[in-house]
Amino acid sequence: MAFSANLFHVCCLIFFAFFFTNPIKCVDGEGPLPALFVFGDSILDVGNNNYINTTTQFQANWSPYGETFFKSPTGRPCDGRLISDFIAEFANLSLIPAFFEIGTDKFLHGVNFASSGSGCLVETNRGIVIDLQTQLTHFNEVVELLVNKLGSQQSQQLLTDAVYMFSTGSNDYAFPYLTNPKKFPFPKEQFSEMVLGNFTAILQAIYNKGGRKFIIFTLPPEGCSPGGRAFNAQIGGKSGFNVSIEACCGTGAFKGINSCGGKRQVKDYELCKNVTDYVFFDASHPTETANQQFAQLLWNGTTDVIAPHNLKSFFQL
Ligand SMILES: *[C@@H]1O[C@H](CO)[C@@H](O)[C@H](O)[C@H]1NC(C)=O
Ligand SMILES: *[C@@H]1O[C@H](CO)[C@@H](O)[C@H](O)[C@H]1NC(C)=O
Ligand SMILES: *[C@@H]1O[C@H](CO)[C@@H](O)[C@H](O)[C@H]1NC(C)=O
Ligand SMILES: *[C@@H]1O[C@H](CO)[C@@H](O)[C@H](O)[C@H]1NC(C)=O
């Protein structure tokens, strides 16, 4: 636990799980498992970007991605499972499929809409990612399928009992703002309001469809990953991982150049031997081992980590 709490603070990940008063009575005890709908960026992308016209910068569907758990690449920017995969597992759900990979019989326990590189704003990496607004459009298509399949009352119940997970925002700040702040067209505060305003509108739209249980992660754009410049080297020893600063896969200082697998701009890369010793798999994405630790904290964590509910009680609400 000491490790997890440390890693948690190091990475400045903030989790909120909140629950709106539910107008429909929850199913007690042996009721159906709640669905899990997942939105956002690369922290949660399980392969949606395999299906769109994008660049390899925002894809990871080649070896050695996926090698630890899946034994082959899936599109997840990780050696194995993501936080949402573990949460589904803890909740006794099967893996939540990517929106583009599912057949219409597979969406009853949720769908993953996340897209690497995306942000809250449609301008963020426009044209080469699935922005959050489009992810909402995809969600609305799924809602229609659910209504057709289950009828309006049962689909309403499913949407109200479901858990909605988001990781978004960091790409909005990372790309335009940090790459060239002088040229950025808005004052910083106005920009934050725009990002938050758009995110709030998405949450409101899901609320209007019946959604009540929301989990939101925010991960600041730099300083946490080997690709970030401001990483504080001190924390390494406390984390319980043998190598917490350097990425497992990539090249350059701390393997901070995101060349894992040699399909992006830079072709050279090295791969570590013991991936479970590492926090980061590539320059900006955690290893499966780190994701498992995060997920465990979210699931069982006390209120200093996740509030007002941990996910175990959240899924059972
Ligand atoms: C994909 O994007 C490239 C570059 O923008 C474009 O030239 C190409 O026509 C697009 N392909 C499809 C199938 O949309
Ligand atoms: C998952 O299944 C196990 C074994 O049946 C059960 O003990 C546990 O309570 C279930 N967890 C949830 C969150 O439903
Ligand atoms: C959403 O973002 C757009 C830019 O993409 C901006 O013009 C608009 O004002 C934002 N909406 C809200 C409610 O903040
Ligand atoms: C760290 O490395 C040491 C020696 O190389 C090894 O014995 C130990 O198991 C490693 N720790 C972890 C957490 O893998």
Short mmCIF file of C-alpha atoms and ligand atoms in Angstrom, two decimals:
data_model
loop_
_atom_site.label_atom_id
_atom_site.label_comp_id
_atom_site.label_asym_id
_atom_site.label_seq_id
_atom_site.Cartn_x
_atom_site.Cartn_y
_atom_site.Cartn_z
CA MET A 1 0.00 0.00 0.00
CA ALA A 2 2.87 2.33 0.78
CA PHE A 3 4.07 1.85 -2.76
CA SER A 4 0.73 2.46 -4.34
CA ALA A 5 0.03 5.59 -2.40
CA ASN A 6 3.42 6.90 -3.41
CA LEU A 7 3.10 6.11 -7.05
CA PHE A 8 -0.29 7.66 -6.90
CA HIS A 9 0.96 10.96 -5.60
CA VAL A 10 3.93 10.92 -7.90
CA CYS A 11 1.73 10.68 -10.88
CA CYS A 12 -0.73 13.19 -9.61
CA LEU A 13 -3.56 11.02 -10.82
CA ILE A 14 -6.80 12.27 -9.39
CA PHE A 15 -9.80 10.03 -9.31
CA PHE A 16 -13.33 11.05 -8.62
CA ALA A 17 -16.20 8.67 -8.45
CA PHE A 18 -19.53 10.33 -8.05
CA PHE A 19 -23.04 9.25 -7.96
CA PHE A 20 -26.20 11.24 -8.57
CA THR A 21 -29.32 10.44 -6.63
CA ASN A 22 -30.88 7.60 -8.46
CA PRO A 23 -34.56 8.00 -9.36
CA ILE A 24 -34.87 4.30 -10.20
CA LYS A 25 -34.52 1.69 -7.48
CA CYS A 26 -31.31 -0.32 -7.62
CA VAL A 27 -31.52 -4.06 -8.06
CA ASP A 28 -30.57 -5.77 -4.79
CA GLY A 29 -28.11 -8.57 -4.22
CA GLU A 30 -28.20 -11.04 -7.07
CA GLY A 31 -29.23 -8.48 -9.68
CA PRO A 32 -27.57 -8.30 -13.09
CA LEU A 33 -23.98 -7.05 -13.25
CA PRO A 34 -23.79 -3.36 -14.11
CA ALA A 35 -22.48 -2.37 -17.53
CA LEU A 36 -19.23 -0.41 -17.83
CA PHE A 37 -18.92 2.31 -20.48
CA VAL A 38 -15.43 3.68 -21.04
CA PHE A 39 -14.49 6.99 -22.69
CA GLY A 40 -11.34 9.00 -23.22
CA ASP A 41 -7.73 8.77 -24.30
CA SER A 42 -4.81 6.33 -24.50
CA ILE A 43 -4.96 5.49 -20.80
CA LEU A 44 -8.15 3.57 -21.67
CA ASP A 45 -7.96 2.86 -25.45
CA VAL A 46 -8.32 -0.91 -25.95
CA GLY A 47 -7.97 -0.77 -29.74
CA ASN A 48 -10.42 1.75 -31.19
CA ASN A 49 -7.57 3.52 -32.96
CA ASN A 50 -6.81 0.29 -34.88
CA TYR A 51 -9.89 1.10 -36.93
CA ILE A 52 -9.44 4.77 -37.77
CA ASN A 53 -7.29 6.77 -40.14
CA THR A 54 -4.62 8.00 -37.78
CA THR A 55 -0.85 7.97 -37.37
CA THR A 56 1.32 5.41 -35.58
CA GLN A 57 1.89 8.09 -32.93
CA PHE A 58 -1.60 7.23 -31.65
CA GLN A 59 -1.56 3.49 -32.27
CA ALA A 60 0.05 0.53 -30.56
CA ASN A 61 -1.12 -2.50 -32.54
CA TRP A 62 2.26 -4.12 -33.05
CA SER A 63 4.68 -6.15 -30.97
CA PRO A 64 5.87 -5.84 -28.19
CA TYR A 65 2.63 -4.12 -27.12
CA GLY A 66 0.27 -6.69 -25.62
CA GLU A 67 2.95 -9.30 -25.05
CA THR A 68 2.44 -9.86 -21.32
CA PHE A 69 -1.20 -10.80 -21.06
CA PHE A 70 -2.69 -11.07 -24.53
CA LYS A 71 0.44 -12.58 -26.16
CA SER A 72 -0.26 -10.45 -29.22
CA PRO A 73 -0.90 -6.75 -29.86
CA THR A 74 -4.46 -5.49 -29.31
CA GLY A 75 -3.98 -1.75 -29.76
CA ARG A 76 -3.63 -1.12 -26.03
CA PRO A 77 -0.58 1.11 -25.45
CA CYS A 78 0.68 -1.22 -22.74
CA ASP A 79 2.36 -4.61 -22.39
CA GLY A 80 -0.94 -5.99 -21.07
CA ARG A 81 -4.18 -4.89 -19.48
CA LEU A 82 -5.38 -1.34 -18.80
CA ILE A 83 -7.03 0.01 -15.64
CA SER A 84 -10.50 -0.47 -17.14
CA ASP A 85 -9.69 -4.13 -17.94
CA PHE A 86 -8.85 -4.78 -14.29
CA ILE A 87 -11.90 -2.91 -13.04
CA ALA A 88 -14.11 -5.03 -15.32
CA GLU A 89 -12.40 -8.14 -13.99
CA PHE A 90 -12.90 -7.10 -10.34
CA ALA A 91 -16.56 -6.40 -11.12
CA ASN A 92 -16.93 -9.92 -12.58
CA LEU A 93 -17.50 -8.56 -16.08
CA SER A 94 -15.72 -9.95 -19.11
CA LEU A 95 -13.31 -7.60 -20.93
CA ILE A 96 -15.19 -4.60 -22.28
CA PRO A 97 -14.85 -4.62 -26.09
CA ALA A 98 -13.78 -1.70 -28.28
CA PHE A 99 -16.70 0.04 -30.00
CA PHE A 100 -15.42 -0.86 -33.48
CA GLU A 101 -14.81 -4.51 -32.70
CA ILE A 102 -18.14 -5.45 -31.19
CA GLY A 103 -21.04 -7.28 -32.69
CA THR A 104 -24.51 -6.20 -31.61
CA ASP A 105 -24.77 -9.11 -29.18
CA LYS A 106 -21.78 -7.97 -27.14
CA PHE A 107 -22.72 -4.57 -25.79
CA LEU A 108 -24.90 -5.60 -22.86
CA HIS A 109 -22.06 -5.29 -20.36
CA GLY A 110 -20.64 -2.10 -21.78
CA VAL A 111 -18.49 -0.75 -24.57
CA ASN A 112 -15.15 1.04 -24.73
CA PHE A 113 -15.15 4.20 -26.88
CA ALA A 114 -11.71 5.58 -25.92
CA SER A 115 -9.24 6.83 -28.51
CA SER A 116 -5.52 7.52 -28.01
CA GLY A 117 -4.63 11.16 -28.58
CA SER A 118 -8.15 12.45 -28.03
CA GLY A 119 -9.19 15.25 -25.73
CA CYS A 120 -12.33 17.06 -24.64
CA LEU A 121 -12.02 19.52 -27.51
CA VAL A 122 -12.70 18.53 -31.10
CA GLU A 123 -9.62 20.56 -32.12
CA THR A 124 -7.25 18.30 -30.17
CA ASN A 125 -5.51 16.16 -32.80
CA ARG A 126 -8.50 16.75 -35.04
CA GLY A 127 -8.91 14.28 -37.88
CA ILE A 128 -6.63 11.60 -36.45
CA VAL A 129 -8.45 10.69 -33.23
CA ILE A 130 -12.03 10.05 -32.09
CA ASP A 131 -12.82 13.18 -30.10
CA LEU A 132 -15.02 12.95 -27.02
CA GLN A 133 -18.00 14.44 -28.85
CA THR A 134 -17.79 11.63 -31.45
CA GLN A 135 -17.35 9.09 -28.65
CA LEU A 136 -20.67 10.40 -27.30
CA THR A 137 -22.23 9.92 -30.76
CA HIS A 138 -21.03 6.31 -30.70
CA PHE A 139 -22.50 5.90 -27.22
CA ASN A 140 -25.84 7.22 -28.48
CA GLU A 141 -25.75 4.60 -31.27
CA VAL A 142 -25.25 1.93 -28.63
CA VAL A 143 -28.15 3.34 -26.61
CA GLU A 144 -30.40 2.95 -29.66
CA LEU A 145 -29.27 -0.65 -30.11
CA LEU A 146 -30.01 -1.30 -26.43
CA VAL A 147 -33.48 0.20 -26.69
CA ASN A 148 -34.20 -1.95 -29.75
CA LYS A 149 -32.95 -5.07 -28.07
CA LEU A 150 -34.24 -4.66 -24.51
CA GLY A 151 -37.12 -2.23 -24.80
CA SER A 152 -37.19 1.19 -23.23
CA GLN A 153 -37.72 0.22 -19.59
CA GLN A 154 -34.97 -2.40 -19.34
CA SER A 155 -32.48 -0.34 -21.34
CA GLN A 156 -33.20 2.63 -19.06
CA GLN A 157 -32.43 0.46 -16.05
CA LEU A 158 -29.18 -0.72 -17.64
CA LEU A 159 -28.07 2.85 -18.40
CA THR A 160 -28.90 4.01 -14.88
CA ASP A 161 -27.12 1.12 -13.15
CA ALA A 162 -24.10 1.40 -15.48
CA VAL A 163 -20.74 2.86 -14.49
CA TYR A 164 -19.21 5.49 -16.80
CA MET A 165 -15.42 5.81 -16.74
CA PHE A 166 -13.43 8.71 -18.22
CA SER A 167 -9.78 9.57 -18.71
CA THR A 168 -9.60 12.78 -20.67
CA GLY A 169 -8.19 16.28 -20.73
CA SER A 170 -4.46 15.74 -20.71
CA ASN A 171 -4.14 15.78 -24.50
CA ASP A 172 -6.03 19.07 -24.70
CA TYR A 173 -3.33 20.67 -22.60
CA ALA A 174 -0.40 18.66 -23.92
CA PHE A 175 -0.58 19.41 -27.57
CA PRO A 176 -1.46 22.98 -28.33
CA TYR A 177 -0.61 24.55 -25.04
CA LEU A 178 2.65 22.92 -24.09
CA THR A 179 4.14 22.61 -27.51
CA ASN A 180 3.83 26.31 -28.22
CA PRO A 181 2.34 28.37 -25.39
CA LYS A 182 3.31 31.68 -27.00
CA LYS A 183 1.23 30.98 -30.03
CA PHE A 184 -1.67 29.53 -28.15
CA PRO A 185 -4.76 31.47 -29.14
CA PHE A 186 -6.48 31.68 -25.74
CA PRO A 187 -5.57 32.85 -22.25
CA LYS A 188 -4.92 29.84 -20.02
CA GLU A 189 -8.04 30.32 -17.87
CA GLN A 190 -10.32 30.69 -20.83
CA PHE A 191 -8.84 27.51 -22.26
CA SER A 192 -9.49 25.56 -19.04
CA GLU A 193 -13.07 26.79 -19.06
CA MET A 194 -13.51 25.58 -22.61
CA VAL A 195 -12.11 22.14 -21.80
CA LEU A 196 -14.23 21.83 -18.67
CA GLY A 197 -17.29 23.26 -20.41
CA ASN A 198 -17.09 20.66 -23.14
CA PHE A 199 -16.47 17.87 -20.68
CA THR A 200 -19.44 18.95 -18.55
CA ALA A 201 -21.65 18.96 -21.64
CA ILE A 202 -20.67 15.34 -22.35
CA LEU A 203 -21.44 14.30 -18.75
CA GLN A 204 -24.76 16.14 -18.93
CA ALA A 205 -25.70 14.32 -22.14
CA ILE A 206 -24.99 10.94 -20.53
CA TYR A 207 -26.89 12.02 -17.42
CA ASN A 208 -29.83 12.86 -19.66
CA LYS A 209 -29.75 9.30 -21.03
CA GLY A 210 -29.95 7.98 -17.46
CA GLY A 211 -26.27 7.78 -16.41
CA ARG A 212 -25.70 8.35 -12.70
CA LYS A 213 -22.36 6.75 -11.76
CA PHE A 214 -19.28 8.52 -13.08
CA ILE A 215 -15.58 7.85 -12.56
CA ILE A 216 -13.19 10.52 -13.78
CA PHE A 217 -9.40 10.31 -13.93
CA THR A 218 -7.28 13.29 -14.64
CA LEU A 219 -3.65 12.92 -15.50
CA PRO A 220 -1.63 16.06 -15.99
CA PRO A 221 0.21 16.28 -19.27
CA GLU A 222 3.80 16.26 -18.13
CA GLY A 223 6.10 15.51 -15.30
CA CYS A 224 4.85 12.01 -14.70
CA SER A 225 6.22 9.95 -17.51
CA PRO A 226 9.65 9.24 -18.94
CA GLY A 227 8.61 11.42 -21.85
CA GLY A 228 7.87 14.28 -19.48
CA ARG A 229 10.80 16.55 -18.69
CA ALA A 230 10.03 17.36 -15.09
CA PHE A 231 10.09 13.88 -13.65
CA ASN A 232 11.41 13.89 -10.13
CA ALA A 233 14.09 11.23 -9.96
CA GLN A 234 13.94 10.92 -6.19
CA ILE A 235 10.83 8.86 -5.91
CA GLY A 236 12.25 5.80 -7.60
CA GLY A 237 13.47 4.01 -4.51
CA LYS A 238 10.21 4.26 -2.61
CA SER A 239 7.92 2.83 -5.20
CA GLY A 240 8.52 -0.91 -4.87
CA PHE A 241 9.27 -1.18 -8.56
CA ASN A 242 12.95 -1.68 -9.37
CA VAL A 243 12.92 0.78 -12.22
CA SER A 244 10.38 3.52 -11.83
CA ILE A 245 11.82 6.30 -13.95
CA GLU A 246 12.97 4.62 -17.10
CA ALA A 247 10.41 3.18 -19.50
CA CYS A 248 10.61 -0.51 -20.41
CA CYS A 249 10.40 0.06 -24.16
CA GLY A 250 11.77 2.95 -26.21
CA THR A 251 15.05 4.76 -26.75
CA GLY A 252 17.05 7.74 -25.53
CA ALA A 253 17.34 9.09 -21.98
CA PHE A 254 15.04 7.07 -19.69
CA LYS A 255 13.78 5.52 -22.95
CA GLY A 256 11.75 8.70 -23.08
CA ILE A 257 11.56 8.70 -26.87
CA ASN A 258 8.37 6.90 -27.78
CA SER A 259 9.77 4.51 -30.37
CA CYS A 260 8.53 1.24 -28.87
CA GLY A 261 8.20 -1.40 -31.57
CA GLY A 262 9.93 0.74 -34.20
CA LYS A 263 6.80 1.76 -36.13
CA ARG A 264 6.82 5.46 -35.31
CA GLN A 265 9.15 8.19 -36.49
CA VAL A 266 12.18 6.90 -34.59
CA LYS A 267 12.88 3.26 -35.45
CA ASP A 268 15.47 2.36 -32.79
CA TYR A 269 14.18 0.90 -29.58
CA GLU A 270 15.25 -1.31 -26.73
CA LEU A 271 12.99 -3.55 -24.68
CA CYS A 272 13.61 -4.33 -21.01
CA LYS A 273 13.87 -7.89 -19.72
CA ASN A 274 11.62 -7.80 -16.65
CA VAL A 275 8.64 -5.65 -17.48
CA THR A 276 7.11 -6.15 -14.03
CA ASP A 277 10.00 -4.13 -12.54
CA TYR A 278 8.82 -1.04 -14.44
CA VAL A 279 6.11 1.57 -13.89
CA PHE A 280 6.13 2.78 -17.50
CA PHE A 281 5.97 0.51 -20.50
CA ASP A 282 6.64 3.17 -23.12
CA ALA A 283 7.44 6.85 -22.76
CA SER A 284 3.98 7.83 -21.62
CA HIS A 285 1.98 4.73 -20.69
CA PRO A 286 2.04 2.56 -17.56
CA THR A 287 2.86 -1.14 -17.54
CA GLU A 288 0.23 -3.73 -16.80
CA THR A 289 1.72 -4.14 -13.33
CA ALA A 290 1.29 -0.42 -12.62
CA ASN A 291 -2.25 -0.44 -14.06
CA GLN A 292 -3.11 -3.35 -11.80
CA GLN A 293 -1.88 -1.39 -8.77
CA PHE A 294 -3.92 1.66 -9.79
CA ALA A 295 -7.00 -0.47 -10.37
CA GLN A 296 -6.59 -2.21 -7.01
CA LEU A 297 -6.40 1.16 -5.28
CA LEU A 298 -9.50 2.36 -7.05
CA TRP A 299 -11.35 -0.82 -6.22
CA ASN A 300 -10.43 -1.18 -2.53
CA GLY A 301 -8.97 2.23 -1.75
CA THR A 302 -9.87 4.34 1.23
CA THR A 303 -11.26 7.87 0.95
CA ASP A 304 -7.84 9.52 0.94
CA VAL A 305 -7.39 8.02 -2.52
CA ILE A 306 -10.84 7.78 -3.98
CA ALA A 307 -13.93 9.57 -2.75
CA PRO A 308 -16.75 9.49 -1.92
CA HIS A 309 -16.93 5.79 -2.84
CA ASN A 310 -14.32 3.24 -3.78
CA LEU A 311 -15.27 1.29 -6.88
CA LYS A 312 -16.15 -1.87 -5.03
CA SER A 313 -18.95 -0.11 -3.21
CA PHE A 314 -19.68 2.04 -6.27
CA PHE A 315 -20.48 -0.98 -8.44
CA GLN A 316 -22.73 -2.32 -5.71
CA LEU A 317 -24.73 0.91 -5.19
C1 LIG B 1 -6.36 8.95 -44.40
O1 LIG B 1 -5.68 10.17 -44.16
C2 LIG B 1 -4.76 10.52 -45.19
C3 LIG B 1 -4.00 11.74 -44.73
O2 LIG B 1 -4.85 12.73 -44.21
C4 LIG B 1 -5.56 10.75 -46.47
O3 LIG B 1 -4.67 11.07 -47.51
C5 LIG B 1 -6.32 9.47 -46.82
O4 LIG B 1 -7.13 9.68 -47.94
C6 LIG B 1 -7.18 9.01 -45.66
N1 LIG B 1 -7.73 7.70 -45.94
C7 LIG B 1 -8.99 7.37 -45.68
C8 LIG B 1 -9.38 5.97 -45.98
O5 LIG B 1 -9.79 8.16 -45.20
C1 LIG B 2 -17.64 -11.59 -8.09
O1 LIG B 2 -17.81 -12.98 -7.97
C2 LIG B 2 -17.32 -13.50 -6.74
C3 LIG B 2 -17.41 -15.02 -6.82
O2 LIG B 2 -18.68 -15.40 -7.25
C4 LIG B 2 -18.11 -12.91 -5.59
O3 LIG B 2 -17.63 -13.39 -4.37
C5 LIG B 2 -17.97 -11.40 -5.63
O4 LIG B 2 -18.77 -10.80 -4.62
C6 LIG B 2 -18.37 -10.84 -6.98
N1 LIG B 2 -18.04 -9.45 -7.01
C7 LIG B 2 -18.91 -8.50 -7.40
C8 LIG B 2 -18.40 -7.11 -7.40
O5 LIG B 2 -20.03 -8.76 -7.78
C1 LIG B 3 -16.33 23.71 -26.38
O1 LIG B 3 -15.17 23.88 -27.15
C2 LIG B 3 -15.31 24.76 -28.23
C3 LIG B 3 -14.04 24.67 -28.99
O2 LIG B 3 -13.92 23.37 -29.50
C4 LIG B 3 -15.63 26.14 -27.72
O3 LIG B 3 -15.81 27.03 -28.80
C5 LIG B 3 -16.89 26.07 -26.88
O4 LIG B 3 -17.13 27.34 -26.30
C6 LIG B 3 -16.74 25.04 -25.78
N1 LIG B 3 -18.01 24.87 -25.09
C7 LIG B 3 -18.16 25.15 -23.81
C8 LIG B 3 -19.53 24.90 -23.25
O5 LIG B 3 -17.27 25.58 -23.10
C1 LIG B 4 14.53 -6.17 -8.14
O1 LIG B 4 15.77 -6.67 -8.53
C2 LIG B 4 16.28 -7.62 -7.64
C3 LIG B 4 17.71 -7.96 -8.06
O2 LIG B 4 17.93 -7.69 -9.40
C4 LIG B 4 15.37 -8.84 -7.65
O3 LIG B 4 15.85 -9.84 -6.77
C5 LIG B 4 13.98 -8.39 -7.20
O4 LIG B 4 13.09 -9.48 -7.28
C6 LIG B 4 13.48 -7.25 -8.06
N1 LIG B 4 12.28 -6.69 -7.49
C7 LIG B 4 11.11 -6.71 -8.13
C8 LIG B 4 9.99 -6.01 -7.47
O5 LIG B 4 10.95 -7.28 -9.19
#
